[in-house]
PDB file of C-alpha atoms in Angstrom:
ATOM      1  CA  UNK A 893     -50.021 -48.303 -51.042  1.00 67.00           C
ATOM      2  CA  UNK A 894     -52.936 -48.129 -53.488  1.00 75.00           C
ATOM      3  CA  UNK A 895     -52.451 -51.815 -54.261  1.00 81.00           C
ATOM      4  CA  UNK A 896     -52.290 -52.635 -50.555  1.00 79.00           C
ATOM      5  CA  UNK A 897     -55.579 -50.774 -50.040  1.00 76.00           C
ATOM      6  CA  UNK A 898     -57.219 -52.752 -52.843  1.00 81.00           C
ATOM      7  CA  UNK A 899     -55.996 -55.928 -51.153  1.00 85.00           C
ATOM      8  CA  UNK A 900     -57.451 -54.723 -47.842  1.00 79.00           C
ATOM      9  CA  UNK A 901     -53.973 -54.758 -46.303  1.00 80.00           C
ATOM     10  CA  UNK A 902     -52.150 -52.240 -44.194  1.00 71.00           C
ATOM     11  CA  UNK A 903     -48.848 -54.014 -43.532  1.00 64.00           C
ATOM     12  CA  UNK A 904     -48.764 -52.583 -39.987  1.00 70.00           C
ATOM     13  CA  UNK A 905     -46.066 -54.987 -38.818  1.00 73.00           C
ATOM     14  CA  UNK A 906     -43.637 -53.229 -41.172  1.00 71.00           C
ATOM     15  CA  UNK A 907     -44.806 -49.673 -40.472  1.00 70.00           C
ATOM     16  CA  UNK A 908     -42.044 -47.086 -40.886  1.00 73.00           C
ATOM     17  CA  UNK A 909     -43.913 -43.939 -39.893  1.00 73.00           C
ATOM     18  CA  UNK A 910     -46.722 -43.616 -37.380  1.00 76.00           C
ATOM     19  CA  UNK A 911     -49.974 -42.487 -38.986  1.00 74.00           C
ATOM     20  CA  UNK A 912     -51.859 -39.679 -37.344  1.00 82.00           C
ATOM     21  CA  UNK A 913     -55.380 -40.489 -36.166  1.00 85.00           C
ATOM     22  CA  UNK A 914     -57.088 -38.652 -39.047  1.00 86.00           C
ATOM     23  CA  UNK A 915     -54.846 -40.352 -41.646  1.00 79.00           C
ATOM     24  CA  UNK A 916     -55.511 -43.727 -40.000  1.00 77.00           C
ATOM     25  CA  UNK A 917     -59.258 -43.066 -40.127  1.00 81.00           C
ATOM     26  CA  UNK A 918     -59.118 -42.275 -43.857  1.00 76.00           C
ATOM     27  CA  UNK A 919     -56.920 -45.308 -44.520  1.00 71.00           C
ATOM     28  CA  UNK A 920     -59.423 -47.586 -42.769  1.00 73.00           C
ATOM     29  CA  UNK A 921     -62.252 -46.040 -44.795  1.00 73.00           C
ATOM     30  CA  UNK A 922     -60.288 -46.520 -48.019  1.00 69.00           C
ATOM     31  CA  UNK A 923     -59.648 -50.187 -47.231  1.00 67.00           C
ATOM     32  CA  UNK A 924     -63.255 -50.834 -46.238  1.00 70.00           C
ATOM     33  CA  UNK A 925     -64.977 -48.858 -49.006  1.00 65.00           C
ATOM     34  CA  UNK A 926     -66.680 -51.601 -50.951  1.00 56.00           C
ATOM     35  CA  UNK A 927     -66.439 -51.387 -54.721  1.00 53.00           C
ATOM     36  CA  UNK A 928     -69.693 -52.976 -55.860  1.00 55.00           C
ATOM     37  CA  UNK A 929     -69.916 -54.478 -52.379  1.00 61.00           C
ATOM     38  CA  UNK A 930     -66.511 -56.170 -52.640  1.00 67.00           C
ATOM     39  CA  UNK A 931     -64.032 -55.901 -49.792  1.00 73.00           C
ATOM     40  CA  UNK A 932     -61.190 -56.488 -50.427  1.00 79.00           C
ATOM     41  CA  UNK A 933     -61.365 -55.455 -54.055  1.00 80.00           C
ATOM     42  CA  UNK A 934     -58.529 -57.766 -55.146  1.00 86.00           C
ATOM     43  CA  UNK A 935     -57.216 -61.104 -54.015  1.00 92.00           C
ATOM     44  CA  UNK A 936     -53.470 -61.780 -54.095  1.00 95.00           C
ATOM     45  CA  UNK A 937     -53.960 -64.625 -56.571  1.00 95.00           C
ATOM     46  CA  UNK A 938     -55.646 -62.179 -58.981  1.00 95.00           C
ATOM     47  CA  UNK A 939     -52.358 -60.332 -59.411  1.00 96.00           C
ATOM     48  CA  UNK A 940     -49.145 -60.978 -61.259  1.00 97.00           C
ATOM     49  CA  UNK A 941     -46.314 -58.511 -60.743  1.00 95.00           C
ATOM     50  CA  UNK A 942     -43.854 -58.664 -63.623  1.00 94.00           C
ATOM     51  CA  UNK A 943     -40.353 -57.247 -63.879  1.00 91.00           C
ATOM     52  CA  UNK A 944     -40.243 -55.925 -60.336  1.00 91.00           C
ATOM     53  CA  UNK A 945     -36.780 -54.813 -59.251  1.00 88.00           C
ATOM     54  CA  UNK A 946     -36.917 -52.005 -56.729  1.00 87.00           C
ATOM     55  CA  UNK A 947     -39.309 -52.756 -53.895  1.00 88.00           C
ATOM     56  CA  UNK A 948     -38.719 -51.538 -50.368  1.00 86.00           C
ATOM     57  CA  UNK A 949     -38.332 -54.231 -47.688  1.00 88.00           C
ATOM     58  CA  UNK A 950     -41.852 -53.453 -46.447  1.00 86.00           C
ATOM     59  CA  UNK A 951     -43.261 -54.004 -49.940  1.00 88.00           C
ATOM     60  CA  UNK A 952     -41.378 -57.293 -50.333  1.00 91.00           C
ATOM     61  CA  UNK A 953     -42.758 -58.367 -46.943  1.00 89.00           C
ATOM     62  CA  UNK A 954     -46.311 -57.732 -48.160  1.00 89.00           C
ATOM     63  CA  UNK A 955     -45.704 -59.532 -51.473  1.00 93.00           C
ATOM     64  CA  UNK A 956     -44.231 -62.516 -49.634  1.00 93.00           C
ATOM     65  CA  UNK A 957     -46.735 -62.658 -46.763  1.00 91.00           C
ATOM     66  CA  UNK A 958     -49.718 -62.465 -49.122  1.00 92.00           C
ATOM     67  CA  UNK A 959     -48.202 -64.853 -51.651  1.00 95.00           C
ATOM     68  CA  UNK A 960     -48.583 -62.382 -54.516  1.00 96.00           C
ATOM     69  CA  UNK A 961     -47.294 -64.070 -57.691  1.00 97.00           C
ATOM     70  CA  UNK A 962     -44.379 -62.196 -59.205  1.00 97.00           C
ATOM     71  CA  UNK A 963     -41.407 -62.382 -61.533  1.00 96.00           C
ATOM     72  CA  UNK A 964     -38.456 -60.103 -60.945  1.00 93.00           C
ATOM     73  CA  UNK A 965     -36.523 -58.279 -63.649  1.00 92.00           C
ATOM     74  CA  UNK A 966     -33.574 -60.612 -63.057  1.00 93.00           C
ATOM     75  CA  UNK A 967     -35.816 -63.671 -63.479  1.00 95.00           C
ATOM     76  CA  UNK A 968     -37.322 -62.265 -66.696  1.00 94.00           C
ATOM     77  CA  UNK A 969     -33.864 -61.725 -68.124  1.00 93.00           C
ATOM     78  CA  UNK A 970     -32.731 -65.209 -67.092  1.00 96.00           C
ATOM     79  CA  UNK A 971     -35.885 -67.050 -68.242  1.00 95.00           C
ATOM     80  CA  UNK A 972     -36.658 -64.956 -71.320  1.00 94.00           C
ATOM     81  CA  UNK A 973     -39.772 -63.003 -72.183  1.00 93.00           C
ATOM     82  CA  UNK A 974     -41.368 -66.032 -73.895  1.00 94.00           C
ATOM     83  CA  UNK A 975     -41.384 -67.947 -70.615  1.00 96.00           C
ATOM     84  CA  UNK A 976     -42.811 -64.934 -68.784  1.00 95.00           C
ATOM     85  CA  UNK A 977     -45.615 -64.515 -71.318  1.00 94.00           C
ATOM     86  CA  UNK A 978     -46.447 -68.236 -71.150  1.00 96.00           C
ATOM     87  CA  UNK A 979     -46.483 -68.039 -67.341  1.00 96.00           C
ATOM     88  CA  UNK A 980     -48.796 -65.014 -67.416  1.00 96.00           C
ATOM     89  CA  UNK A 981     -51.122 -66.634 -69.955  1.00 96.00           C
ATOM     90  CA  UNK A 982     -51.378 -69.778 -67.819  1.00 97.00           C
ATOM     91  CA  UNK A 983     -51.880 -67.729 -64.651  1.00 97.00           C
ATOM     92  CA  UNK A 984     -54.818 -65.830 -66.176  1.00 97.00           C
ATOM     93  CA  UNK A 985     -56.208 -68.656 -68.330  1.00 97.00           C
ATOM     94  CA  UNK A 986     -59.547 -68.757 -66.477  1.00 97.00           C
ATOM     95  CA  UNK A 987     -60.054 -64.981 -66.325  1.00 96.00           C
ATOM     96  CA  UNK A 988     -62.533 -63.142 -68.533  1.00 96.00           C
ATOM     97  CA  UNK A 989     -60.527 -59.917 -68.546  1.00 95.00           C
ATOM     98  CA  UNK A 990     -57.059 -58.803 -67.523  1.00 94.00           C
ATOM     99  CA  UNK A 991     -56.015 -55.253 -66.685  1.00 92.00           C
ATOM    100  CA  UNK A 992     -52.406 -54.439 -67.553  1.00 92.00           C
ATOM    101  CA  UNK A 993     -50.534 -51.528 -66.020  1.00 90.00           C
ATOM    102  CA  UNK A 994     -47.180 -50.701 -67.585  1.00 90.00           C
ATOM    103  CA  UNK A 995     -45.252 -48.377 -65.303  1.00 87.00           C
ATOM    104  CA  UNK A 996     -42.820 -46.042 -67.039  1.00 87.00           C
ATOM    105  CA  UNK A 997     -40.382 -46.595 -64.196  1.00 84.00           C
ATOM    106  CA  UNK A 998     -39.952 -50.185 -65.363  1.00 89.00           C
ATOM    107  CA  UNK A 999     -37.797 -48.673 -68.125  1.00 90.00           C
ATOM    108  CA  UNK A1000     -34.163 -47.956 -67.241  1.00 90.00           C
ATOM    109  CA  UNK A1001     -33.739 -44.565 -65.554  1.00 89.00           C
ATOM    110  CA  UNK A1002     -31.432 -43.099 -68.191  1.00 91.00           C
ATOM    111  CA  UNK A1003     -34.128 -43.646 -70.848  1.00 93.00           C
ATOM    112  CA  UNK A1004     -36.962 -42.011 -68.872  1.00 89.00           C
ATOM    113  CA  UNK A1005     -35.462 -39.022 -67.099  1.00 86.00           C
ATOM    114  CA  UNK A1006     -38.935 -37.625 -66.335  1.00 86.00           C
ATOM    115  CA  UNK A1007     -40.038 -40.458 -64.051  1.00 84.00           C
ATOM    116  CA  UNK A1008     -40.486 -39.624 -60.398  1.00 83.00           C
ATOM    117  CA  UNK A1009     -38.907 -42.916 -59.337  1.00 83.00           C
ATOM    118  CA  UNK A1010     -35.730 -43.367 -61.406  1.00 83.00           C
ATOM    119  CA  UNK A1011     -33.969 -46.711 -60.889  1.00 85.00           C
ATOM    120  CA  UNK A1012     -31.086 -48.136 -62.887  1.00 86.00           C
ATOM    121  CA  UNK A1013     -31.312 -51.647 -64.291  1.00 87.00           C
ATOM    122  CA  UNK A1014     -34.715 -51.327 -65.896  1.00 88.00           C
ATOM    123  CA  UNK A1015     -35.781 -52.519 -69.313  1.00 91.00           C
ATOM    124  CA  UNK A1016     -34.136 -51.233 -72.429  1.00 92.00           C
ATOM    125  CA  UNK A1017     -36.402 -49.974 -75.211  1.00 91.00           C
ATOM    126  CA  UNK A1018     -35.770 -53.252 -77.051  1.00 93.00           C
ATOM    127  CA  UNK A1019     -36.795 -55.303 -73.993  1.00 91.00           C
ATOM    128  CA  UNK A1020     -39.911 -53.179 -73.445  1.00 90.00           C
ATOM    129  CA  UNK A1021     -40.875 -53.538 -77.104  1.00 90.00           C
ATOM    130  CA  UNK A1022     -40.395 -57.286 -76.977  1.00 88.00           C
TER     131      UNK A1022
END
């Protein structure tokens, strides 16, 4: 949801729970709040989601409808990390800076028992190190 807000999206067509009027008001404010006058704060083409493996159908719908570039965990394993790095470097070749977020839940659940979103099939420590 934070990423959706930065994209100025609300994904209403895939809504699971109805938002109360006060929550809806705050959500609209969050989406519209201009960071340095920018709304939305991010464009889909400015993103690259790597090693995704456990998105809800609503999240996949947003990724697909907005055309957010991504590589799944299965694709990374099939293509190899070298291909993924080359793809990322080409994708961001014209950018001055890149922000990287490494979520601990991208590691396999049995290796990170403290994560709030444990999912099997994540990266091993060797894969994460590579």
